PDB file of C-alpha atoms in Angstrom:
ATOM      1  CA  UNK A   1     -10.767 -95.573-140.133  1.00  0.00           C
ATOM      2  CA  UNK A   2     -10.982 -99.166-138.546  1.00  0.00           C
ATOM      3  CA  UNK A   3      -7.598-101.034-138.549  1.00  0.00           C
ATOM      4  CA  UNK A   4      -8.289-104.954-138.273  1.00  0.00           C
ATOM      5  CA  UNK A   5      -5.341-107.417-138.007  1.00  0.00           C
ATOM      6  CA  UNK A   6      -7.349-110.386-137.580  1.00  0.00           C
ATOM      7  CA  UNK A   7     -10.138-111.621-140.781  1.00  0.00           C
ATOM      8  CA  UNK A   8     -12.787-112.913-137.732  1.00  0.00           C
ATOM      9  CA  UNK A   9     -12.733-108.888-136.742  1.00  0.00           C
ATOM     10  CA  UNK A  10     -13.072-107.625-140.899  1.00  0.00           C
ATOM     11  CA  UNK A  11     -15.654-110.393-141.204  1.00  0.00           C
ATOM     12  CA  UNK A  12     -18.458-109.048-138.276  1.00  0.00           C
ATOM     13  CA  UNK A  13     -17.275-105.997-139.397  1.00  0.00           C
ATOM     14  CA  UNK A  14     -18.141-106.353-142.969  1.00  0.00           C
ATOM     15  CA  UNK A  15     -21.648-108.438-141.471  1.00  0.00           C
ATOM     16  CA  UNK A  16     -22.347-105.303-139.652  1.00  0.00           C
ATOM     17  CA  UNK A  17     -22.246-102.672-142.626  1.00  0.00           C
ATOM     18  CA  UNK A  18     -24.398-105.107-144.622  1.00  0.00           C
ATOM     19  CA  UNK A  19     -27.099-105.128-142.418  1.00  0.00           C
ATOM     20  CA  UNK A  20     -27.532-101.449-142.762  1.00  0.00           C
ATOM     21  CA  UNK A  21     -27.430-102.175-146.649  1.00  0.00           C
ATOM     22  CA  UNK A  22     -24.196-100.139-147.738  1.00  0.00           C
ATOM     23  CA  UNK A  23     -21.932-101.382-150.897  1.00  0.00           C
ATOM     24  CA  UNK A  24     -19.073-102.196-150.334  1.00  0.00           C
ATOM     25  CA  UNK A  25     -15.717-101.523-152.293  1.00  0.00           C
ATOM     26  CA  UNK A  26     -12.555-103.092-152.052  1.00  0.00           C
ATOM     27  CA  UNK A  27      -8.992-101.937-152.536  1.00  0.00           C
ATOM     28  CA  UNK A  28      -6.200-104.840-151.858  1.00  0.00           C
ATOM     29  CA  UNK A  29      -2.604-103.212-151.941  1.00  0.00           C
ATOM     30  CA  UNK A  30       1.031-104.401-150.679  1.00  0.00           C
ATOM     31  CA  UNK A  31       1.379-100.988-148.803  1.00  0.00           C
ATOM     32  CA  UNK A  32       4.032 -98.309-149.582  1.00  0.00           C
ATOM     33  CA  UNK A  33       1.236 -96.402-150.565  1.00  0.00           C
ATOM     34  CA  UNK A  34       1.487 -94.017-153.659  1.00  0.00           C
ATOM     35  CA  UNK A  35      -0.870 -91.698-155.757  1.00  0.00           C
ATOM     36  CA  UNK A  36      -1.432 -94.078-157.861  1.00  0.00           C
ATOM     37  CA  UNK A  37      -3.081 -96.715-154.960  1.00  0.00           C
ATOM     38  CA  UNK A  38      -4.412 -93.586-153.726  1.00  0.00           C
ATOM     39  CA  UNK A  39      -6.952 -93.455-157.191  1.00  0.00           C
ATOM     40  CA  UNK A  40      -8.162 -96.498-156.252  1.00  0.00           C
ATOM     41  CA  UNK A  41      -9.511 -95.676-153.057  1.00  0.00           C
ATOM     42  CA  UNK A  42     -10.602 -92.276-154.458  1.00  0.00           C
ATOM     43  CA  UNK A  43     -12.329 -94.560-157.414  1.00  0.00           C
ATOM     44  CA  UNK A  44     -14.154 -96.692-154.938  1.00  0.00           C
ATOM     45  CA  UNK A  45     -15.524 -93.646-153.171  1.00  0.00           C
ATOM     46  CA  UNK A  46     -17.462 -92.695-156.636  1.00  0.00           C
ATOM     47  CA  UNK A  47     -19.032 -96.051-156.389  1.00  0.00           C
ATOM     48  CA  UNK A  48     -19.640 -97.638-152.931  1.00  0.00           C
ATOM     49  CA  UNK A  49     -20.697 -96.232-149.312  1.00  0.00           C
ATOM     50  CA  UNK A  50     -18.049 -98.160-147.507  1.00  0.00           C
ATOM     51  CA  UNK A  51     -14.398 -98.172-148.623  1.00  0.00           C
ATOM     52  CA  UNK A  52     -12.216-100.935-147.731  1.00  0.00           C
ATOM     53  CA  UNK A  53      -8.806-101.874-148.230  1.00  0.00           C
ATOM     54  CA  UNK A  54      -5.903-104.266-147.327  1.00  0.00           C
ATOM     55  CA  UNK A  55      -1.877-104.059-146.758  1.00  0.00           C
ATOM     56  CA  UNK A  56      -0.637-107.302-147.245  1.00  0.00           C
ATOM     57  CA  UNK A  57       3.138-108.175-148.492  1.00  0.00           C
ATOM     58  CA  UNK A  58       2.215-111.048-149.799  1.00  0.00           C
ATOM     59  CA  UNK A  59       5.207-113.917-149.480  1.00  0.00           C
ATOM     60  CA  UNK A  60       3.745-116.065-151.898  1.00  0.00           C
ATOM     61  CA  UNK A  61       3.574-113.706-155.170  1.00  0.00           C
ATOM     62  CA  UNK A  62       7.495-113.303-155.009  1.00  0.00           C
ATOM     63  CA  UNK A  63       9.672-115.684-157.311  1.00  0.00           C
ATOM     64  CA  UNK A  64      12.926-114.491-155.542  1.00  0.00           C
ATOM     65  CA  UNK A  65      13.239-113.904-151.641  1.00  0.00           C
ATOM     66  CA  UNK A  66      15.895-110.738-152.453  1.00  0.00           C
ATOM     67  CA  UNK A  67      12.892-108.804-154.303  1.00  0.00           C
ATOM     68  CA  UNK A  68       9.993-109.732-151.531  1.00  0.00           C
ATOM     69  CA  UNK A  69      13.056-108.923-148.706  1.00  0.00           C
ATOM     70  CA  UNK A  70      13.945-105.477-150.812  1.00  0.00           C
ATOM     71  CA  UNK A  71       9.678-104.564-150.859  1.00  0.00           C
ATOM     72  CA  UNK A  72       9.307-101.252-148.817  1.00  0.00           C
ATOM     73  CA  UNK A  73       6.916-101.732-145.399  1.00  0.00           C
ATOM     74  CA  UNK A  74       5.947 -98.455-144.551  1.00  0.00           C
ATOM     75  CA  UNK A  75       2.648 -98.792-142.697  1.00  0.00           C
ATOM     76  CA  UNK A  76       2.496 -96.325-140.186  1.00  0.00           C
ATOM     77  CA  UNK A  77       2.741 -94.021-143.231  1.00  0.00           C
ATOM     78  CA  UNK A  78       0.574 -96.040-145.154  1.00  0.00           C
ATOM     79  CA  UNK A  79      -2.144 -95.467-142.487  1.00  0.00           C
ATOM     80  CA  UNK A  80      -1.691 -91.855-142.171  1.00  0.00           C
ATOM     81  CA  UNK A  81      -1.743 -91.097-145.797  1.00  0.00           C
ATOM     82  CA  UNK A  82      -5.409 -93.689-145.976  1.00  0.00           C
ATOM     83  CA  UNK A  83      -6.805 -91.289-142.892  1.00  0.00           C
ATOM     84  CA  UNK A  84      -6.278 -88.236-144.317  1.00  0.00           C
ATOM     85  CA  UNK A  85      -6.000 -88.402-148.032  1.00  0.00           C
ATOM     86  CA  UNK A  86      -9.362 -90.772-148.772  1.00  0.00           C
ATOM     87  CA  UNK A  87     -11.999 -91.982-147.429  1.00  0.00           C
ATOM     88  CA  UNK A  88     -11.164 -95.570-146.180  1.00  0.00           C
ATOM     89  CA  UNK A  89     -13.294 -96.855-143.712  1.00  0.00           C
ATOM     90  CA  UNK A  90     -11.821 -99.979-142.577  1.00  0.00           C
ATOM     91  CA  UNK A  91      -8.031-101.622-143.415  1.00  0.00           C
ATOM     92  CA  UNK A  92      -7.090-104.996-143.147  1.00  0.00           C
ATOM     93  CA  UNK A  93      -3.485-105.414-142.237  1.00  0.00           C
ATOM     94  CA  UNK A  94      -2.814-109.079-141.076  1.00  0.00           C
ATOM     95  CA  UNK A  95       0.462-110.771-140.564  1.00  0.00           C
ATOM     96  CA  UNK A  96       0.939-114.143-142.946  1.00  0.00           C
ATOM     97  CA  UNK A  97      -1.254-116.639-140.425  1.00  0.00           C
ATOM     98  CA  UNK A  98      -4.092-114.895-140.832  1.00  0.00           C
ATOM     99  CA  UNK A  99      -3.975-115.062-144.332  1.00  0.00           C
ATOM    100  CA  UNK A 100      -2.811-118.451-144.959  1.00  0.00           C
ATOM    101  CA  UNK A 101      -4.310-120.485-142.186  1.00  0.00           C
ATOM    102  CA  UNK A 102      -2.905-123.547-144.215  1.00  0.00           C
ATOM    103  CA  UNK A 103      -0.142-123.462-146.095  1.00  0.00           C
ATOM    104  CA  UNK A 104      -2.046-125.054-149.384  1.00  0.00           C
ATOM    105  CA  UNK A 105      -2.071-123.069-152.393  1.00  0.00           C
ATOM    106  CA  UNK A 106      -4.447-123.776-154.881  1.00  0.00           C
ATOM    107  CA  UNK A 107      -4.940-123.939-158.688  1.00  0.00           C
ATOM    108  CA  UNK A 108      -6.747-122.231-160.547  1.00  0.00           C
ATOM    109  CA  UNK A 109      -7.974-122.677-164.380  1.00  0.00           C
ATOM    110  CA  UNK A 110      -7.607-118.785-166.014  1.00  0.00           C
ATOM    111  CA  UNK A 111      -7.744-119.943-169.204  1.00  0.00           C
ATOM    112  CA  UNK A 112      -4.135-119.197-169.333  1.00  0.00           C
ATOM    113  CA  UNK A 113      -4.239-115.413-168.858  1.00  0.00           C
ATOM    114  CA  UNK A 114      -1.586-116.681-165.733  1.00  0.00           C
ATOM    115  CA  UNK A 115       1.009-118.365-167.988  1.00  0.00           C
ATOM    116  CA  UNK A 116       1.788-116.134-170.158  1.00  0.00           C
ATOM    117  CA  UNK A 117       4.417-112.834-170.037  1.00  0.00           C
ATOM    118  CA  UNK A 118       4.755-112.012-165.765  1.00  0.00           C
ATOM    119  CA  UNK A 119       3.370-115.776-165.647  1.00  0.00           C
ATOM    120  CA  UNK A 120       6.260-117.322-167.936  1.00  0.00           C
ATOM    121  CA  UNK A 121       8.708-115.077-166.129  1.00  0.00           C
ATOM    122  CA  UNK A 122       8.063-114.816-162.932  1.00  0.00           C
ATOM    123  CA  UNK A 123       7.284-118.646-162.552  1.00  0.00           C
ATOM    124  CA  UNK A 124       4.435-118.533-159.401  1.00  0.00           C
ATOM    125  CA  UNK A 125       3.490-115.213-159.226  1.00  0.00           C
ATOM    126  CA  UNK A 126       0.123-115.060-160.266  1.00  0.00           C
ATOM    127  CA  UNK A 127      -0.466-118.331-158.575  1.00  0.00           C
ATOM    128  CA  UNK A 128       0.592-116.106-155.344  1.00  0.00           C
ATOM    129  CA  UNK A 129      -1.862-113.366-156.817  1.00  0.00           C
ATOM    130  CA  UNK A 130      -4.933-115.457-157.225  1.00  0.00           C
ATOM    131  CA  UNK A 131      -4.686-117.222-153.748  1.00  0.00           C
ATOM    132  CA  UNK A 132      -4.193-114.088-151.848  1.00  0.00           C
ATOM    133  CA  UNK A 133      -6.832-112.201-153.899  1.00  0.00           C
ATOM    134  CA  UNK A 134      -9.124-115.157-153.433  1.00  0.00           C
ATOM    135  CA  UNK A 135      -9.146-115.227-149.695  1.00  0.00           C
ATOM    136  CA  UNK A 136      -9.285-111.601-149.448  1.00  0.00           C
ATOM    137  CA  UNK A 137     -12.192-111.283-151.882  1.00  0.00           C
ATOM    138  CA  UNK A 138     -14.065-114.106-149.411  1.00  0.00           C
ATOM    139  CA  UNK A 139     -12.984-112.284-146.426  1.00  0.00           C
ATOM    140  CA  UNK A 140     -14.512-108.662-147.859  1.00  0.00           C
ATOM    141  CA  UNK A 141     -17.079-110.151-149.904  1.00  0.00           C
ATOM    142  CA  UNK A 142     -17.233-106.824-151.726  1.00  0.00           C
ATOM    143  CA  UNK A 143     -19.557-105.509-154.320  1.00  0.00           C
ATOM    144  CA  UNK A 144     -17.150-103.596-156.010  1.00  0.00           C
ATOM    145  CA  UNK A 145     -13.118-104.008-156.452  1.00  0.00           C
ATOM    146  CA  UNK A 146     -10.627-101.700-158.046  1.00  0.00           C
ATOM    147  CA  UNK A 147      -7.214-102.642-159.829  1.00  0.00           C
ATOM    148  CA  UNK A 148      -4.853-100.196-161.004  1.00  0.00           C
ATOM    149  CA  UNK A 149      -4.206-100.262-165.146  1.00  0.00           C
ATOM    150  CA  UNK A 150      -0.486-100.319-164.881  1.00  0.00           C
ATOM    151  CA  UNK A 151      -0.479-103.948-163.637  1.00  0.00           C
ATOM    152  CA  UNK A 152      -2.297-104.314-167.141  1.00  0.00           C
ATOM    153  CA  UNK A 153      -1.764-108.343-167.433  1.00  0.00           C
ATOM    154  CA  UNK A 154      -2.857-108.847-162.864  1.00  0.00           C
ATOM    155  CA  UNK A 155      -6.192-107.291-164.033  1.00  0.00           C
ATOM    156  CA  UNK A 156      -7.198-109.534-167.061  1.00  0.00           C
ATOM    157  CA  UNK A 157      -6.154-112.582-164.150  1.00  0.00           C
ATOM    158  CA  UNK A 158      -8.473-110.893-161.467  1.00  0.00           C
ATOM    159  CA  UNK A 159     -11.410-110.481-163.938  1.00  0.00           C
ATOM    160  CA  UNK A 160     -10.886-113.717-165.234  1.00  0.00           C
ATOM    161  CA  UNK A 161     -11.032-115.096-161.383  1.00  0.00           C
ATOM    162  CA  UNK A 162     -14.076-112.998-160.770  1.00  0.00           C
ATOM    163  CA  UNK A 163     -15.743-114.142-163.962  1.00  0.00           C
ATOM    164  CA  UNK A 164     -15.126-117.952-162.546  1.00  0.00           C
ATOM    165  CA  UNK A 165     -15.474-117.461-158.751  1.00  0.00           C
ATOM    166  CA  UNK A 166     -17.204-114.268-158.087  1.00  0.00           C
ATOM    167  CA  UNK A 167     -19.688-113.302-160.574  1.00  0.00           C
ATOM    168  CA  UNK A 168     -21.418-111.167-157.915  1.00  0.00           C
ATOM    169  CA  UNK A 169     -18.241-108.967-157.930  1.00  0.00           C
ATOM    170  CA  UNK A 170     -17.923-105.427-160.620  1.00  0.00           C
ATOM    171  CA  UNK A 171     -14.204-105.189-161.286  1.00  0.00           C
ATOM    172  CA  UNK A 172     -12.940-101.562-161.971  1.00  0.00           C
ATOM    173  CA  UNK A 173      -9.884-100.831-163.947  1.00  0.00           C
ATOM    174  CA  UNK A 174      -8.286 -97.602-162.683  1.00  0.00           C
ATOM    175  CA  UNK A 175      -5.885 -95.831-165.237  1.00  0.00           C
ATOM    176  CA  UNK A 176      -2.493 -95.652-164.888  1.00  0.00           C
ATOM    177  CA  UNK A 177      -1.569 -92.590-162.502  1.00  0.00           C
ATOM    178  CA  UNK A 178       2.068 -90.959-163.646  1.00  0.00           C
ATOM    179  CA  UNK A 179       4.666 -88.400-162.716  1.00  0.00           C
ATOM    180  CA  UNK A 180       5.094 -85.293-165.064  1.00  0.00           C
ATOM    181  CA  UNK A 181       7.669 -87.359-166.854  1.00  0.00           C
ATOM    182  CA  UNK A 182       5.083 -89.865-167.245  1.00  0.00           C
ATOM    183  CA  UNK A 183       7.078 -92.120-165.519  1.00  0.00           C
ATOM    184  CA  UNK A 184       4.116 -94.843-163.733  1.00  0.00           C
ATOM    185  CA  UNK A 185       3.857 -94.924-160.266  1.00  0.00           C
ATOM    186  CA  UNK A 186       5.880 -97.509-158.506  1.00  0.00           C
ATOM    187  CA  UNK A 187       6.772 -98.570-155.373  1.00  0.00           C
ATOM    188  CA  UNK A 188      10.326-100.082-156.798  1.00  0.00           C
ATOM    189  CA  UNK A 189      10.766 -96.596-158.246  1.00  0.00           C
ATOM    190  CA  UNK A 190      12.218 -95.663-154.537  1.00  0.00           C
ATOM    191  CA  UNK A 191      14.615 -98.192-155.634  1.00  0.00           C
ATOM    192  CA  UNK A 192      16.354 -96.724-159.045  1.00  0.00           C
ATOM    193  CA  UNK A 193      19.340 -94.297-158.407  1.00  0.00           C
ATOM    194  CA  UNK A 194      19.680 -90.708-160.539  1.00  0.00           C
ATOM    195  CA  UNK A 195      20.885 -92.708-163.550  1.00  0.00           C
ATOM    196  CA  UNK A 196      18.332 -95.708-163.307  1.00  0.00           C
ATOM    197  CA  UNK A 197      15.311 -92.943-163.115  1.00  0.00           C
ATOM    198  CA  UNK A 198      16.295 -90.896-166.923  1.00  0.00           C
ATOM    199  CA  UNK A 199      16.705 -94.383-168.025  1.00  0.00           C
ATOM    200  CA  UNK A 200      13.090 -95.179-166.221  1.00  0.00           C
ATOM    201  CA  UNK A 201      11.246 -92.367-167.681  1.00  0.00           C
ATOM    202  CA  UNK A 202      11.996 -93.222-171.440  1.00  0.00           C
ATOM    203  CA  UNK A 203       9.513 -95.838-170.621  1.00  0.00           C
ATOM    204  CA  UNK A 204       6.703 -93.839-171.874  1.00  0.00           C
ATOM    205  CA  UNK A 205       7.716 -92.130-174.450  1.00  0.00           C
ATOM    206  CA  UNK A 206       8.751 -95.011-176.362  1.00  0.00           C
ATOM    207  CA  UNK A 207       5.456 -96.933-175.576  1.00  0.00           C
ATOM    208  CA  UNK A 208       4.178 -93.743-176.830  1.00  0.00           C
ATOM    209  CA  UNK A 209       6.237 -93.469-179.641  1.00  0.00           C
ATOM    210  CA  UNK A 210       5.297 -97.145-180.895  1.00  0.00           C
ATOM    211  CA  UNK A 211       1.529 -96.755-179.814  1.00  0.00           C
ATOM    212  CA  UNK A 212       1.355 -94.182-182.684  1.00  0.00           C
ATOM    213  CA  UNK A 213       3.120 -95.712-185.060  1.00  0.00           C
ATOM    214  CA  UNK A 214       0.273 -98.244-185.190  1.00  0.00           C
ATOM    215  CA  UNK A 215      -1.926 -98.925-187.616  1.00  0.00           C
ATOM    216  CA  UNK A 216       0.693 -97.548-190.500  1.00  0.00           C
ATOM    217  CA  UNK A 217       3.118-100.129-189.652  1.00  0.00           C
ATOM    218  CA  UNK A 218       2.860-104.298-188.641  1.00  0.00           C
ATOM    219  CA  UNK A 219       3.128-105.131-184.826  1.00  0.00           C
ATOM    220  CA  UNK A 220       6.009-107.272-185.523  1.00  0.00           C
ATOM    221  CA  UNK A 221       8.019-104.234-186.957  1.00  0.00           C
ATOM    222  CA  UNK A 222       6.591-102.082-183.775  1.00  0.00           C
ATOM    223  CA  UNK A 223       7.837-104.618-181.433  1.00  0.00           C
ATOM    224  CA  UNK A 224      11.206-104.986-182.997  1.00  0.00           C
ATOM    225  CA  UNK A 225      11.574-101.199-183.027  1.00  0.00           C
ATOM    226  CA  UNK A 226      10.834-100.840-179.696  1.00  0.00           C
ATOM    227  CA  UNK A 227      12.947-104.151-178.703  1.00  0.00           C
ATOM    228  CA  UNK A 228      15.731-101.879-180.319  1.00  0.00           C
ATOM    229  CA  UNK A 229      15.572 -98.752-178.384  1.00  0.00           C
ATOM    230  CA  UNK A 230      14.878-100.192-175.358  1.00  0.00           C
ATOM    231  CA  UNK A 231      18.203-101.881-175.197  1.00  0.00           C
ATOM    232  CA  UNK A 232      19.816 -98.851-176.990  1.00  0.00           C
ATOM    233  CA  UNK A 233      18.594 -97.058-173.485  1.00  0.00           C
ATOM    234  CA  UNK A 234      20.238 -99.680-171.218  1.00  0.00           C
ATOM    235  CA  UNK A 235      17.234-102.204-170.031  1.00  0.00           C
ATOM    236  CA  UNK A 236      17.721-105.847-170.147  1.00  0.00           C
ATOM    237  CA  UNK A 237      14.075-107.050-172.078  1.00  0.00           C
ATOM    238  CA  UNK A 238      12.263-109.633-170.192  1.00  0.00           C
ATOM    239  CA  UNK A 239       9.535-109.048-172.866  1.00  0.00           C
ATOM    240  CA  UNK A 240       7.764-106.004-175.229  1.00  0.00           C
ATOM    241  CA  UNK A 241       4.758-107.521-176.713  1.00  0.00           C
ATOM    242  CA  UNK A 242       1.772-106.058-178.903  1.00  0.00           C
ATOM    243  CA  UNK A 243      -1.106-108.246-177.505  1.00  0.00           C
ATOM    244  CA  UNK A 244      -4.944-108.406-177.670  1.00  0.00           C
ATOM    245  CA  UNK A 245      -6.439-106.533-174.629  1.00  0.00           C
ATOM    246  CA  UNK A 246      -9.182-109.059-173.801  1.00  0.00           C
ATOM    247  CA  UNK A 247      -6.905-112.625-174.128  1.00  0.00           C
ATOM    248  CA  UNK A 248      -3.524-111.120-174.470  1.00  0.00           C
ATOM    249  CA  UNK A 249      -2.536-112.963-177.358  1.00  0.00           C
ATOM    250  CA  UNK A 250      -0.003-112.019-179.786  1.00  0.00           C
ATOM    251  CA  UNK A 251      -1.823-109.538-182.487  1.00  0.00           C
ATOM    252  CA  UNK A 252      -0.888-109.771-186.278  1.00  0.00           C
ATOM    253  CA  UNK A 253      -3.117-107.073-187.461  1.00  0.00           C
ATOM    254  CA  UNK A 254      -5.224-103.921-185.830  1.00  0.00           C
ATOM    255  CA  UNK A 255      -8.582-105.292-185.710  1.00  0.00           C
ATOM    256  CA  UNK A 256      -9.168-105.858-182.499  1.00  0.00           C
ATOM    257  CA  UNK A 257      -7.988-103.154-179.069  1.00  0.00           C
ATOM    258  CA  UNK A 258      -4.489-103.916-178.367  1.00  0.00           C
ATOM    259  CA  UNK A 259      -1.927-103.430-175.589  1.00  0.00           C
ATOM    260  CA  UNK A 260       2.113-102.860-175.785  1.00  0.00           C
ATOM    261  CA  UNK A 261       3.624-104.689-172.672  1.00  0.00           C
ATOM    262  CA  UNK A 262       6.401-103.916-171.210  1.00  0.00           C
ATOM    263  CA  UNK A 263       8.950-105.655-168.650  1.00  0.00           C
ATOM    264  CA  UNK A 264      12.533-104.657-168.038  1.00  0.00           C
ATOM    265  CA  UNK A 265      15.216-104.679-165.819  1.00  0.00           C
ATOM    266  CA  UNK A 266      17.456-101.887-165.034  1.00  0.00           C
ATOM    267  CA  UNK A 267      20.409-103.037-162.554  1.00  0.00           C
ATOM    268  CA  UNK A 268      18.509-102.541-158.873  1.00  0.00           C
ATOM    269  CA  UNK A 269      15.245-102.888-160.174  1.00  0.00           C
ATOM    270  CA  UNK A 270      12.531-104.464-162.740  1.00  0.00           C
ATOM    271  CA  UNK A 271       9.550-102.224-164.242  1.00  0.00           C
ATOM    272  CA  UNK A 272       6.692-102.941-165.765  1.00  0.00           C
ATOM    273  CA  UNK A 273       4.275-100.899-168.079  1.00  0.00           C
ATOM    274  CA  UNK A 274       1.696-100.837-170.787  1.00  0.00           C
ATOM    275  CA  UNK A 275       0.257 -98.629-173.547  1.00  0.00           C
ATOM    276  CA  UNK A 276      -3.587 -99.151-174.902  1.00  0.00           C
ATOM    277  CA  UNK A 277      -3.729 -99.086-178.514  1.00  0.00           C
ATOM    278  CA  UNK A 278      -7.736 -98.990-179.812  1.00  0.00           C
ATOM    279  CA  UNK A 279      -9.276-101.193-182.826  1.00  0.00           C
ATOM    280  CA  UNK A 280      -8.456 -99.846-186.176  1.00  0.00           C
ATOM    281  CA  UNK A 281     -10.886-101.954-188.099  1.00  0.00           C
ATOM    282  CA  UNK A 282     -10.989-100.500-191.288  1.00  0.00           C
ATOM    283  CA  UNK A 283      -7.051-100.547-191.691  1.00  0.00           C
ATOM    284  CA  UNK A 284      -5.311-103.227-193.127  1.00  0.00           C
ATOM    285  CA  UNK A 285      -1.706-103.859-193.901  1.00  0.00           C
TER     286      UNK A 285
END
């Protein structure tokens, strides 16, 4: 596996492997590699002759300096678990200048996918998101990219980015990889003591539990039974919404694929997952 620090060296690179016609896929990850990143490169291999991918902590994605200070940087083992456990060909792990040449940050219309939920609560984030993933995907230039499921709401943004910016790109949604308890992989999950992690691994099973209560009851009475237990268990809500897949819009009925999405906080740490509902279109309520 190639390990390139500097863009100018991914970019002949990258020229290089055209020329002798190969596809290219691209996985961009913040390091502290799980099995769950590890999907995506496995993914890619299905799909492209030359597997890429980047370890970036990206500075400008973080609302609060304690949580982007507190993000694990483990990339010696991060390298040895891309050599041996995939088939990565080349890595790009640059320090912030090579990134962000200038410190600009641009906007980008998303047709509001970024505003909403993580947007309204983490005020900047997906700004962060887009202008890293924007630079990378004009550094790679890939054919095909792959983002992990369980950031459910990041890969509606990046499709809707693609759709505007990159229609050349395929965008691959990789399913949600779990523990046994069906906990999702996380690299906060390092971060939750004995306690925090039972708390943690209710997460699923009550997505679970109010993914098949639909389509016999209303998504408002879903939600507010799930708002319920949630707190019962001990997480502060940042928000449980029952949302349209494709615009993430609040649902009132099953008629179109839906999503539950979840943020809360537990004292050291803040989790996020989702739970795909399908259509039910000849239910009503």
């Amino acid at each position: 596996m190639y390990i390139f620090h500097k863009k100018s060296d991914v970019q002949h690179w990258i020229e290089k492997i055209k020329k002798e016609g190969h596809s290219i896929g691209f996985v961009p990850t913040m390091g502290a590699l799980h099995h769950g990143h590890l999907a995506l490169f496995q993914e890619a291999a299905l799909h492209c002759q030359s597997i890429t991918g980047s370890i970036f902590v990206n500075p400008t994605q973080f609302n609060e300096a304690a949580d982007f200070n507190q993000y694990p940087k483990t990339l010696h083992s991060d390298i040895y678990k891309l050599n041996t456990l995939t088939s990565c060909h080349a890595l790009y792990a640059p320090e912030p200048d090579d990134i962000y040449e200038d410190s600009a940050l641009f906007d980008f219309d998303l047709d509001g996918l970024d505003q909403v939920w993580e947007g309204a609560f983490r005020p900047g984030h997906y700004k962060g998101v887009v202008n890293v993933v924007d630079r990378l995907f004009r550094i790679f230039s890939p054919d095909h990219v792959f983002f992990g499921q369980k950031d459910f709401q990041q890969c509606r943004v990046i499709e809707k980015l693609i759709e505007k910016r990159f229609p050349n790109i395929r965008f691959h949604q990789v399913p949600t990889v779990r523990e046994s308890s069906g906990l999702a992989l996380s690299s906060r999950n390092i971060r939750l003591s004995a306690d925090e992690l039972k708390k943690a691994e209710e997460i699923p099973v009550i997505l679970a539990e109010m993914a098949s209560m639909a389509p016999h009851s209303a998504p408002s009475d879903i939600k507010s039974y799930g708002e319920n237990v949630f707190r019962h268990v001990g997480f502060e809500l940042d928000y449980i919404e029952i949302t349209d897949q494709r615009n993430l819009k609040e649902i009132h009925d099953w008629h179109s694929p839906s999503v539950i999405l979840f943020a809360g906080k537990l004292p050291s740490v803040r989790l996020i997952d989702n739970w795909l509902i399908p259509a039910f279109p000849n239910m009503s309520l």
